[in-house]
Amino acid sequence: MIRSKLPNVGTTIFTTMSQLAMQTGALNLSQGFPDFNGPQALLDAVGRHVAAGHNQYSPMTGLPALRQQVAAKIARLYGAQVDADQEVTITPGATEAIFCAIQAVIHPGDEVIVFDPSYDSYEPSVELAGGRCVHVPLRDGSFSIDWQRFSDALSPRTRMVILNSPHNPSGALISRDDLDQLARLIEDRDIYLVSDEVYEHLIYDGVRHASVLAHAQLYARAFVISSFGKTYHVTGWKTGYVVAPPALSAELRKVHQYVNFCGVTPLQCALADFMAEHPEHIDELPGFYQAKRDLFCDLLQGSRFTFTRTPGTYFQLVDYSQIRPDLNDVDMALWLTREHGVACIPVSVFYQQPIPEQRLVRLCFAKREETLRQAAEKLCAI
């Protein structure tokens, strides 16, 4: 008999819905990946580096040139100086980075505060370290942090808080005031942070990202995680990074070297080249995705779904209360996929305790205009 270490974990909803989309021929607005390619110059650079023989192990901490580009980006965008050698670690994807950060500092019996709805990889990573997640619900509707509920959740066993901004699935943003409030509440406690900022460049309407990297008091105890895959439209490359103070980076690297050791070398080479030659890509990204958000939302105005335009990420939540209030969101997602040809993600899967009356599904708009128009036509016909 197998004694599972994750007895309550099955196949993720993202895999389930993507498989259903393939089986039914539905438009896949469920899993968060673009249906278009990354920049041609970036793709060409991979081929050059493969042909040039850059196909062996990179350093465990990541290609030096790429780590330097990350440090330069952080200095330019957030005004923070980080040491590329001691504080930046390249990882095979942000999920591996989150896992290694948690394994590095969480011990059996430790508690980790997560905000619901929360991304599905957090809790299994905590459980595998012997810790326990304490779920603090975000405010219904705004998905903002209720700091009184957070304060009430703190205990002597609290060892970590996991932040996610821009937030998946809601797109909500954490403000500088939120970070200041968090700093005040944990300043006298032995608590670490994981700040999941993989959508850091996907923020709209002229708003600036409030990064933990720009908050010296919080960064001193933080692992800040981001994703090249999200930023450069190449999610299948599974390449991300962690920025943390030297002592925390050293602990993270102890774990990372035995999980995957290093990232894929030619991909790192190509990213380093592209970041150096095209820094404007990051600056143009908010406008690029805001145009897709606005197109999609404009098209959905003729539907019976209700929504508020997302302030960040490439996900749009829509409320289906006026269409099928009799269905919970899992059944609604299946109904939309099978009967109307649009695959989505039910929001309840991101909660420990779903809100019974909530009627929300998540749609990904990181798609070609043709895809968005086809999806909107199907949704408006319901």
mmCIF file of C-alpha atoms in Angstrom:
data_model
loop_
_atom_site.group_PDB
_atom_site.id
_atom_site.type_symbol
_atom_site.label_atom_id
_atom_site.label_comp_id
_atom_site.label_asym_id
_atom_site.label_seq_id
_atom_site.Cartn_x
_atom_site.Cartn_y
_atom_site.Cartn_z
ATOM 1 C CA MET A 1 0.000 0.000 0.000
ATOM 2 C CA ILE A 2 1.269 3.438 -0.908
ATOM 3 C CA ARG A 3 1.072 5.935 1.929
ATOM 4 C CA SER A 4 0.655 9.152 -0.011
ATOM 5 C CA LYS A 5 2.426 12.293 1.198
ATOM 6 C CA LEU A 6 -0.250 14.325 -0.608
ATOM 7 C CA PRO A 7 -3.434 12.286 -0.096
ATOM 8 C CA ASN A 8 -5.756 15.161 -0.985
ATOM 9 C CA VAL A 9 -4.015 16.159 -4.218
ATOM 10 C CA GLY A 10 -5.134 14.965 -7.643
ATOM 11 C CA THR A 11 -4.702 16.215 -11.192
ATOM 12 C CA THR A 12 -4.767 20.015 -11.283
ATOM 13 C CA ILE A 13 -7.828 21.818 -12.603
ATOM 14 C CA PHE A 14 -5.600 23.437 -15.231
ATOM 15 C CA THR A 15 -4.654 20.071 -16.707
ATOM 16 C CA THR A 16 -8.234 18.828 -16.446
ATOM 17 C CA MET A 17 -9.748 21.795 -18.260
ATOM 18 C CA SER A 18 -7.059 21.920 -20.949
ATOM 19 C CA GLN A 19 -7.590 18.216 -21.644
ATOM 20 C CA LEU A 20 -11.347 18.750 -21.841
ATOM 21 C CA ALA A 21 -10.824 21.648 -24.241
ATOM 22 C CA MET A 22 -8.749 19.386 -26.489
ATOM 23 C CA GLN A 23 -11.319 16.565 -26.328
ATOM 24 C CA THR A 24 -14.242 18.850 -27.157
ATOM 25 C CA GLY A 25 -12.498 21.245 -29.531
ATOM 26 C CA ALA A 26 -13.333 24.160 -27.258
ATOM 27 C CA LEU A 27 -11.387 27.407 -27.275
ATOM 28 C CA ASN A 28 -8.960 27.092 -24.371
ATOM 29 C CA LEU A 29 -9.264 30.180 -22.185
ATOM 30 C CA SER A 30 -8.605 28.085 -19.091
ATOM 31 C CA GLN A 31 -4.877 27.476 -18.608
ATOM 32 C CA GLY A 32 -2.783 30.639 -18.476
ATOM 33 C CA PHE A 33 -0.660 30.548 -21.598
ATOM 34 C CA PRO A 34 -0.614 32.596 -24.820
ATOM 35 C CA ASP A 35 -1.733 31.113 -28.137
ATOM 36 C CA PHE A 36 0.890 33.254 -29.893
ATOM 37 C CA ASN A 37 4.670 33.067 -30.018
ATOM 38 C CA GLY A 38 7.305 35.005 -28.151
ATOM 39 C CA PRO A 39 9.361 37.727 -29.870
ATOM 40 C CA GLN A 40 11.085 36.462 -33.012
ATOM 41 C CA ALA A 41 14.459 37.873 -31.945
ATOM 42 C CA LEU A 42 14.229 35.831 -28.747
ATOM 43 C CA LEU A 43 13.331 32.647 -30.618
ATOM 44 C CA ASP A 44 16.159 33.200 -33.103
ATOM 45 C CA ALA A 45 18.634 33.650 -30.266
ATOM 46 C CA VAL A 46 17.846 30.160 -28.932
ATOM 47 C CA GLY A 47 18.768 28.593 -32.267
ATOM 48 C CA ARG A 48 22.027 30.530 -32.387
ATOM 49 C CA HIS A 49 23.044 29.386 -28.938
ATOM 50 C CA VAL A 50 22.098 25.760 -29.579
ATOM 51 C CA ALA A 51 24.135 25.806 -32.813
ATOM 52 C CA ALA A 52 27.020 27.499 -31.017
ATOM 53 C CA GLY A 53 27.242 24.556 -28.617
ATOM 54 C CA HIS A 54 25.812 26.178 -25.490
ATOM 55 C CA ASN A 55 24.111 22.936 -24.541
ATOM 56 C CA GLN A 56 25.804 21.800 -21.338
ATOM 57 C CA TYR A 57 25.064 22.599 -17.712
ATOM 58 C CA SER A 58 24.891 26.231 -16.757
ATOM 59 C CA PRO A 59 26.108 27.245 -13.294
ATOM 60 C CA MET A 60 23.764 26.047 -10.550
ATOM 61 C CA THR A 61 22.770 29.630 -9.710
ATOM 62 C CA GLY A 62 22.113 30.515 -13.351
ATOM 63 C CA LEU A 63 23.990 32.005 -16.276
ATOM 64 C CA PRO A 64 25.937 35.038 -14.989
ATOM 65 C CA ALA A 65 24.841 37.220 -17.914
ATOM 66 C CA LEU A 66 21.162 36.507 -17.195
ATOM 67 C CA ARG A 67 21.517 37.131 -13.473
ATOM 68 C CA GLN A 68 23.158 40.464 -14.304
ATOM 69 C CA GLN A 69 20.278 41.395 -16.592
ATOM 70 C CA VAL A 70 17.779 40.601 -13.813
ATOM 71 C CA ALA A 71 19.717 42.785 -11.368
ATOM 72 C CA ALA A 72 19.852 45.609 -13.931
ATOM 73 C CA LYS A 73 16.097 45.360 -14.526
ATOM 74 C CA ILE A 74 15.386 45.537 -10.794
ATOM 75 C CA ALA A 75 17.589 48.610 -10.438
ATOM 76 C CA ARG A 76 15.886 50.331 -13.372
ATOM 77 C CA LEU A 77 12.282 49.525 -12.421
ATOM 78 C CA TYR A 78 12.329 49.426 -8.627
ATOM 79 C CA GLY A 79 15.398 51.461 -7.668
ATOM 80 C CA ALA A 80 16.763 48.533 -5.675
ATOM 81 C CA GLN A 81 20.353 47.312 -5.866
ATOM 82 C CA VAL A 82 20.739 43.534 -5.660
ATOM 83 C CA ASP A 83 23.914 41.505 -6.079
ATOM 84 C CA ALA A 84 23.620 39.362 -9.204
ATOM 85 C CA ASP A 85 25.973 36.727 -7.768
ATOM 86 C CA GLN A 86 24.660 36.440 -4.223
ATOM 87 C CA GLU A 87 20.988 37.404 -4.515
ATOM 88 C CA VAL A 88 19.690 36.240 -7.931
ATOM 89 C CA THR A 89 19.052 32.565 -8.693
ATOM 90 C CA ILE A 90 17.720 31.328 -12.039
ATOM 91 C CA THR A 91 15.309 28.404 -11.721
ATOM 92 C CA PRO A 92 13.443 26.027 -14.059
ATOM 93 C CA GLY A 93 10.173 27.884 -13.602
ATOM 94 C CA ALA A 94 8.591 29.951 -10.845
ATOM 95 C CA THR A 95 6.820 26.907 -9.373
ATOM 96 C CA GLU A 96 10.176 25.263 -8.639
ATOM 97 C CA ALA A 97 11.356 28.537 -7.133
ATOM 98 C CA ILE A 98 8.351 28.671 -4.798
ATOM 99 C CA PHE A 99 8.867 25.031 -3.813
ATOM 100 C CA CYS A 100 12.552 25.529 -3.027
ATOM 101 C CA ALA A 101 11.934 28.711 -1.033
ATOM 102 C CA ILE A 102 9.371 26.934 1.126
ATOM 103 C CA GLN A 103 11.536 23.849 1.607
ATOM 104 C CA ALA A 104 14.504 26.035 2.556
ATOM 105 C CA VAL A 105 12.959 27.575 5.678
ATOM 106 C CA ILE A 106 9.766 25.714 6.666
ATOM 107 C CA HIS A 107 10.116 22.989 9.300
ATOM 108 C CA PRO A 108 7.587 20.466 10.633
ATOM 109 C CA GLY A 109 4.942 22.236 12.695
ATOM 110 C CA ASP A 110 5.473 25.661 11.103
ATOM 111 C CA GLU A 111 2.468 27.624 9.867
ATOM 112 C CA VAL A 112 2.305 29.468 6.552
ATOM 113 C CA ILE A 113 -0.347 32.109 5.910
ATOM 114 C CA VAL A 114 -1.837 32.081 2.406
ATOM 115 C CA PHE A 115 -4.575 34.341 1.089
ATOM 116 C CA ASP A 116 -7.571 32.643 -0.498
ATOM 117 C CA PRO A 117 -8.190 32.342 -3.345
ATOM 118 C CA SER A 118 -4.581 31.171 -3.710
ATOM 119 C CA TYR A 119 -2.534 29.467 -6.399
ATOM 120 C CA ASP A 120 -2.658 25.696 -6.100
ATOM 121 C CA SER A 121 1.061 24.929 -5.741
ATOM 122 C CA TYR A 122 1.509 26.726 -2.419
ATOM 123 C CA GLU A 123 -0.182 24.307 -0.042
ATOM 124 C CA PRO A 124 1.343 21.041 -1.364
ATOM 125 C CA SER A 125 4.807 22.607 -1.108
ATOM 126 C CA VAL A 126 4.133 23.583 2.503
ATOM 127 C CA GLU A 127 2.741 20.154 3.365
ATOM 128 C CA LEU A 128 5.776 18.403 1.868
ATOM 129 C CA ALA A 129 7.960 20.502 4.186
ATOM 130 C CA GLY A 130 5.880 19.367 7.179
ATOM 131 C CA GLY A 131 4.191 22.726 7.585
ATOM 132 C CA ARG A 132 0.531 23.721 7.675
ATOM 133 C CA CYS A 133 -1.235 26.402 5.675
ATOM 134 C CA VAL A 134 -3.465 28.887 7.476
ATOM 135 C CA HIS A 135 -5.941 30.265 4.950
ATOM 136 C CA VAL A 136 -6.991 33.907 5.264
ATOM 137 C CA PRO A 137 -9.806 34.783 2.841
ATOM 138 C CA LEU A 138 -9.445 37.933 0.780
ATOM 139 C CA ARG A 139 -12.408 40.298 0.828
ATOM 140 C CA ASP A 140 -15.181 39.024 -1.413
ATOM 141 C CA GLY A 141 -15.553 41.233 -4.466
ATOM 142 C CA SER A 142 -12.420 43.387 -4.169
ATOM 143 C CA PHE A 143 -10.018 40.532 -3.328
ATOM 144 C CA SER A 144 -8.140 42.921 -1.046
ATOM 145 C CA ILE A 145 -6.438 41.851 2.183
ATOM 146 C CA ASP A 146 -8.419 42.122 5.414
ATOM 147 C CA TRP A 147 -5.570 43.056 7.738
ATOM 148 C CA GLN A 148 -7.601 42.392 10.873
ATOM 149 C CA ARG A 149 -8.231 38.802 9.747
ATOM 150 C CA PHE A 150 -4.538 38.511 8.897
ATOM 151 C CA SER A 151 -3.524 39.799 12.319
ATOM 152 C CA ASP A 152 -5.906 37.344 13.983
ATOM 153 C CA ALA A 153 -4.309 34.483 12.009
ATOM 154 C CA LEU A 154 -0.799 35.209 13.287
ATOM 155 C CA SER A 155 0.491 32.808 15.929
ATOM 156 C CA PRO A 156 3.814 31.853 17.516
ATOM 157 C CA ARG A 157 4.032 29.101 14.888
ATOM 158 C CA THR A 158 3.660 31.469 11.914
ATOM 159 C CA ARG A 159 6.891 31.172 9.932
ATOM 160 C CA MET A 160 5.951 32.456 6.477
ATOM 161 C CA VAL A 161 3.467 34.587 4.576
ATOM 162 C CA ILE A 162 2.893 34.009 0.852
ATOM 163 C CA LEU A 163 1.934 37.084 -1.144
ATOM 164 C CA ASN A 164 0.790 37.084 -4.769
ATOM 165 C CA SER A 165 0.503 40.362 -6.666
ATOM 166 C CA PRO A 166 -0.758 40.812 -9.316
ATOM 167 C CA HIS A 167 -3.041 38.134 -7.972
ATOM 168 C CA ASN A 168 -4.017 34.908 -9.689
ATOM 169 C CA PRO A 169 -6.950 34.356 -10.204
ATOM 170 C CA SER A 170 -8.468 37.790 -9.514
ATOM 171 C CA GLY A 171 -5.896 40.199 -10.951
ATOM 172 C CA ALA A 172 -6.079 42.279 -7.741
ATOM 173 C CA LEU A 173 -3.038 44.338 -6.748
ATOM 174 C CA ILE A 174 -1.258 44.818 -3.441
ATOM 175 C CA SER A 175 -0.454 48.467 -2.758
ATOM 176 C CA ARG A 176 2.530 50.081 -1.062
ATOM 177 C CA ASP A 177 0.233 50.791 1.883
ATOM 178 C CA ASP A 178 -0.492 47.057 2.093
ATOM 179 C CA LEU A 179 3.223 46.301 2.209
ATOM 180 C CA ASP A 180 3.733 48.914 4.935
ATOM 181 C CA GLN A 181 0.888 47.377 6.937
ATOM 182 C CA LEU A 182 2.397 43.904 6.579
ATOM 183 C CA ALA A 183 5.797 45.203 7.659
ATOM 184 C CA ARG A 184 4.304 46.713 10.821
ATOM 185 C CA LEU A 185 2.442 43.537 11.724
ATOM 186 C CA ILE A 186 5.416 41.188 11.392
ATOM 187 C CA GLU A 187 8.364 43.445 12.276
ATOM 188 C CA ASP A 188 8.921 41.813 15.684
ATOM 189 C CA ARG A 189 8.270 38.256 14.511
ATOM 190 C CA ASP A 190 10.500 35.594 12.972
ATOM 191 C CA ILE A 191 8.517 35.374 9.739
ATOM 192 C CA TYR A 192 9.713 34.952 6.144
ATOM 193 C CA LEU A 193 7.932 36.041 2.972
ATOM 194 C CA VAL A 194 7.450 34.463 -0.412
ATOM 195 C CA SER A 195 6.329 37.167 -2.818
ATOM 196 C CA ASP A 196 4.978 35.609 -6.011
ATOM 197 C CA GLU A 197 5.293 38.425 -8.563
ATOM 198 C CA VAL A 198 5.221 36.446 -11.812
ATOM 199 C CA TYR A 199 2.752 38.933 -13.371
ATOM 200 C CA GLU A 200 4.768 41.975 -12.249
ATOM 201 C CA HIS A 201 4.739 43.564 -15.725
ATOM 202 C CA LEU A 202 1.052 42.893 -16.448
ATOM 203 C CA ILE A 203 -0.519 45.865 -14.650
ATOM 204 C CA TYR A 204 -2.874 48.261 -16.380
ATOM 205 C CA ASP A 205 -4.355 51.746 -16.415
ATOM 206 C CA GLY A 206 -1.074 53.437 -15.537
ATOM 207 C CA VAL A 207 -0.681 51.773 -12.128
ATOM 208 C CA ARG A 208 2.826 50.904 -10.932
ATOM 209 C CA HIS A 209 3.692 47.534 -9.420
ATOM 210 C CA ALA A 210 4.324 47.603 -5.663
ATOM 211 C CA SER A 211 7.165 45.098 -5.428
ATOM 212 C CA VAL A 212 8.630 43.705 -2.237
ATOM 213 C CA LEU A 213 11.973 44.358 -3.939
ATOM 214 C CA ALA A 214 11.358 48.087 -3.430
ATOM 215 C CA HIS A 215 10.465 47.656 0.263
ATOM 216 C CA ALA A 216 13.747 47.278 2.126
ATOM 217 C CA GLN A 217 12.170 46.229 5.432
ATOM 218 C CA LEU A 218 10.244 43.366 3.825
ATOM 219 C CA TYR A 219 12.919 42.360 1.314
ATOM 220 C CA ALA A 220 15.282 41.603 4.206
ATOM 221 C CA ARG A 221 13.145 38.519 4.954
ATOM 222 C CA ALA A 222 11.781 37.717 1.489
ATOM 223 C CA PHE A 223 12.078 35.415 -1.486
ATOM 224 C CA VAL A 224 10.779 37.407 -4.481
ATOM 225 C CA ILE A 225 9.852 35.227 -7.437
ATOM 226 C CA SER A 226 9.161 36.070 -11.073
ATOM 227 C CA SER A 227 8.814 34.366 -14.457
ATOM 228 C CA PHE A 228 10.500 34.873 -17.804
ATOM 229 C CA GLY A 229 7.796 32.663 -19.293
ATOM 230 C CA LYS A 230 5.013 35.111 -18.396
ATOM 231 C CA THR A 231 7.021 38.183 -19.388
ATOM 232 C CA TYR A 232 8.245 36.937 -22.774
ATOM 233 C CA HIS A 233 5.238 34.808 -23.890
ATOM 234 C CA VAL A 234 7.196 31.529 -23.564
ATOM 235 C CA THR A 235 5.532 29.694 -20.680
ATOM 236 C CA GLY A 236 6.736 26.341 -22.016
ATOM 237 C CA TRP A 237 10.333 27.342 -21.422
ATOM 238 C CA LYS A 238 9.672 26.985 -17.668
ATOM 239 C CA THR A 239 12.324 29.527 -16.684
ATOM 240 C CA GLY A 240 12.012 31.841 -13.686
ATOM 241 C CA TYR A 241 14.084 33.362 -10.942
ATOM 242 C CA VAL A 242 14.291 34.112 -7.219
ATOM 243 C CA VAL A 243 15.732 37.258 -5.686
ATOM 244 C CA ALA A 244 16.542 37.066 -1.981
ATOM 245 C CA PRO A 245 19.107 38.463 0.470
ATOM 246 C CA PRO A 246 22.419 36.543 0.493
ATOM 247 C CA ALA A 247 21.668 34.395 3.565
ATOM 248 C CA LEU A 248 18.255 33.362 2.245
ATOM 249 C CA SER A 249 19.609 32.789 -1.263
ATOM 250 C CA ALA A 250 22.255 30.485 0.182
ATOM 251 C CA GLU A 251 19.578 28.379 1.898
ATOM 252 C CA LEU A 252 17.388 28.314 -1.217
ATOM 253 C CA ARG A 253 20.324 27.187 -3.355
ATOM 254 C CA LYS A 254 20.998 24.270 -1.013
ATOM 255 C CA VAL A 255 17.574 22.923 -1.950
ATOM 256 C CA HIS A 256 17.546 24.042 -5.598
ATOM 257 C CA GLN A 257 20.781 22.188 -6.415
ATOM 258 C CA TYR A 258 19.149 18.876 -5.486
ATOM 259 C CA VAL A 259 15.764 19.505 -7.092
ATOM 260 C CA ASN A 260 16.846 20.492 -10.571
ATOM 261 C CA PHE A 261 20.413 21.810 -10.181
ATOM 262 C CA CYS A 262 20.172 24.334 -13.025
ATOM 263 C CA GLY A 263 17.987 25.766 -15.747
ATOM 264 C CA VAL A 264 18.178 25.087 -19.492
ATOM 265 C CA THR A 265 21.357 26.683 -20.796
ATOM 266 C CA PRO A 266 20.477 27.881 -24.329
ATOM 267 C CA LEU A 267 17.229 29.397 -23.071
ATOM 268 C CA GLN A 268 19.112 31.362 -20.441
ATOM 269 C CA CYS A 269 21.611 32.540 -23.065
ATOM 270 C CA ALA A 270 18.814 33.712 -25.347
ATOM 271 C CA LEU A 271 16.989 35.530 -22.541
ATOM 272 C CA ALA A 272 20.178 37.319 -21.490
ATOM 273 C CA ASP A 273 20.760 38.504 -25.066
ATOM 274 C CA PHE A 274 17.159 39.627 -25.553
ATOM 275 C CA MET A 275 16.957 41.486 -22.241
ATOM 276 C CA ALA A 276 20.149 43.377 -23.073
ATOM 277 C CA GLU A 277 19.098 44.235 -26.625
ATOM 278 C CA HIS A 278 15.361 44.866 -26.094
ATOM 279 C CA PRO A 279 14.664 46.442 -22.695
ATOM 280 C CA GLU A 280 11.656 48.130 -24.290
ATOM 281 C CA HIS A 281 9.800 44.801 -24.325
ATOM 282 C CA ILE A 282 9.064 45.091 -20.606
ATOM 283 C CA ASP A 283 8.033 48.735 -20.918
ATOM 284 C CA GLU A 284 5.587 47.919 -23.716
ATOM 285 C CA LEU A 285 4.074 44.846 -22.052
ATOM 286 C CA PRO A 286 1.364 46.612 -19.995
ATOM 287 C CA GLY A 287 0.015 48.351 -23.095
ATOM 288 C CA PHE A 288 0.198 45.153 -25.128
ATOM 289 C CA TYR A 289 -1.933 43.177 -22.683
ATOM 290 C CA GLN A 290 -4.218 46.056 -21.727
ATOM 291 C CA ALA A 291 -5.242 46.263 -25.375
ATOM 292 C CA LYS A 292 -6.189 42.583 -25.259
ATOM 293 C CA ARG A 293 -8.051 43.049 -21.981
ATOM 294 C CA ASP A 294 -9.992 46.004 -23.334
ATOM 295 C CA LEU A 295 -10.820 44.265 -26.604
ATOM 296 C CA PHE A 296 -12.101 41.194 -24.783
ATOM 297 C CA CYS A 297 -14.092 43.184 -22.224
ATOM 298 C CA ASP A 298 -15.574 45.432 -24.907
ATOM 299 C CA LEU A 299 -16.702 42.352 -26.806
ATOM 300 C CA LEU A 300 -18.242 40.854 -23.651
ATOM 301 C CA GLN A 301 -20.343 43.954 -22.998
ATOM 302 C CA GLY A 302 -23.016 42.355 -25.154
ATOM 303 C CA SER A 303 -23.143 39.225 -23.004
ATOM 304 C CA ARG A 304 -25.088 38.389 -19.848
ATOM 305 C CA PHE A 305 -21.862 38.002 -17.875
ATOM 306 C CA THR A 306 -20.986 40.807 -15.467
ATOM 307 C CA PHE A 307 -17.445 41.851 -14.608
ATOM 308 C CA THR A 308 -15.027 44.562 -13.542
ATOM 309 C CA ARG A 309 -11.993 44.933 -15.780
ATOM 310 C CA THR A 310 -9.017 43.215 -14.206
ATOM 311 C CA PRO A 311 -6.250 45.554 -12.983
ATOM 312 C CA GLY A 312 -3.504 42.975 -13.556
ATOM 313 C CA THR A 313 -2.481 39.532 -14.887
ATOM 314 C CA TYR A 314 -3.919 38.184 -18.135
ATOM 315 C CA PHE A 315 -7.013 36.778 -16.438
ATOM 316 C CA GLN A 316 -10.519 38.209 -16.403
ATOM 317 C CA LEU A 317 -13.093 37.064 -13.862
ATOM 318 C CA VAL A 318 -16.714 37.039 -15.002
ATOM 319 C CA ASP A 319 -19.856 36.540 -12.930
ATOM 320 C CA TYR A 320 -22.437 34.207 -14.461
ATOM 321 C CA SER A 321 -25.222 34.785 -11.904
ATOM 322 C CA GLN A 322 -27.600 36.065 -14.572
ATOM 323 C CA ILE A 323 -27.067 32.992 -16.761
ATOM 324 C CA ARG A 324 -26.933 29.785 -14.693
ATOM 325 C CA PRO A 325 -27.181 30.630 -10.974
ATOM 326 C CA ASP A 326 -28.283 27.033 -10.421
ATOM 327 C CA LEU A 327 -24.800 25.745 -11.291
ATOM 328 C CA ASN A 328 -21.763 25.880 -9.023
ATOM 329 C CA ASP A 329 -18.667 27.175 -10.785
ATOM 330 C CA VAL A 330 -17.140 23.744 -11.462
ATOM 331 C CA ASP A 331 -20.310 22.594 -13.199
ATOM 332 C CA MET A 332 -20.516 25.945 -14.998
ATOM 333 C CA ALA A 333 -16.977 25.546 -16.326
ATOM 334 C CA LEU A 334 -17.816 22.067 -17.608
ATOM 335 C CA TRP A 335 -21.074 23.341 -19.137
ATOM 336 C CA LEU A 336 -19.367 26.235 -20.896
ATOM 337 C CA THR A 337 -16.686 23.937 -22.280
ATOM 338 C CA ARG A 338 -18.942 21.108 -23.438
ATOM 339 C CA GLU A 339 -22.011 23.042 -24.516
ATOM 340 C CA HIS A 340 -20.629 26.375 -25.666
ATOM 341 C CA GLY A 341 -17.047 25.674 -26.715
ATOM 342 C CA VAL A 342 -15.158 27.941 -24.286
ATOM 343 C CA ALA A 343 -12.961 26.416 -21.582
ATOM 344 C CA CYS A 344 -12.446 28.380 -18.353
ATOM 345 C CA ILE A 345 -11.373 27.835 -14.742
ATOM 346 C CA PRO A 346 -13.785 27.783 -11.765
ATOM 347 C CA VAL A 347 -12.601 30.163 -9.036
ATOM 348 C CA SER A 348 -13.677 27.899 -6.147
ATOM 349 C CA VAL A 349 -10.703 25.580 -6.755
ATOM 350 C CA PHE A 350 -8.431 28.336 -5.396
ATOM 351 C CA TYR A 351 -10.167 28.286 -1.984
ATOM 352 C CA GLN A 352 -9.860 26.016 1.015
ATOM 353 C CA GLN A 353 -13.497 26.873 1.782
ATOM 354 C CA PRO A 354 -15.273 28.126 -1.356
ATOM 355 C CA ILE A 355 -17.886 30.853 -0.979
ATOM 356 C CA PRO A 356 -21.191 29.014 -1.654
ATOM 357 C CA GLU A 357 -22.958 31.923 -3.348
ATOM 358 C CA GLN A 358 -19.983 32.971 -5.486
ATOM 359 C CA ARG A 359 -20.557 32.508 -9.236
ATOM 360 C CA LEU A 360 -17.215 33.339 -10.857
ATOM 361 C CA VAL A 361 -15.089 31.751 -13.570
ATOM 362 C CA ARG A 362 -11.667 32.823 -14.837
ATOM 363 C CA LEU A 363 -10.950 33.477 -18.519
ATOM 364 C CA CYS A 364 -7.448 33.960 -19.971
ATOM 365 C CA PHE A 365 -7.126 36.757 -22.543
ATOM 366 C CA ALA A 366 -3.486 36.068 -23.483
ATOM 367 C CA LYS A 367 -4.778 35.065 -26.894
ATOM 368 C CA ARG A 368 -4.723 36.243 -30.503
ATOM 369 C CA GLU A 369 -7.421 38.749 -31.465
ATOM 370 C CA GLU A 370 -9.088 36.094 -33.602
ATOM 371 C CA THR A 371 -9.339 33.747 -30.614
ATOM 372 C CA LEU A 372 -10.763 36.468 -28.356
ATOM 373 C CA ARG A 373 -13.370 37.438 -30.954
ATOM 374 C CA GLN A 374 -14.434 33.834 -31.435
ATOM 375 C CA ALA A 375 -14.671 33.241 -27.686
ATOM 376 C CA ALA A 376 -16.629 36.435 -27.105
ATOM 377 C CA GLU A 377 -19.062 35.544 -29.876
ATOM 378 C CA LYS A 378 -19.747 32.196 -28.217
ATOM 379 C CA LEU A 379 -20.133 33.743 -24.774
ATOM 380 C CA CYS A 380 -22.416 36.517 -26.019
ATOM 381 C CA ALA A 381 -24.691 33.922 -27.659
ATOM 382 C CA ILE A 382 -25.480 32.274 -24.304
#
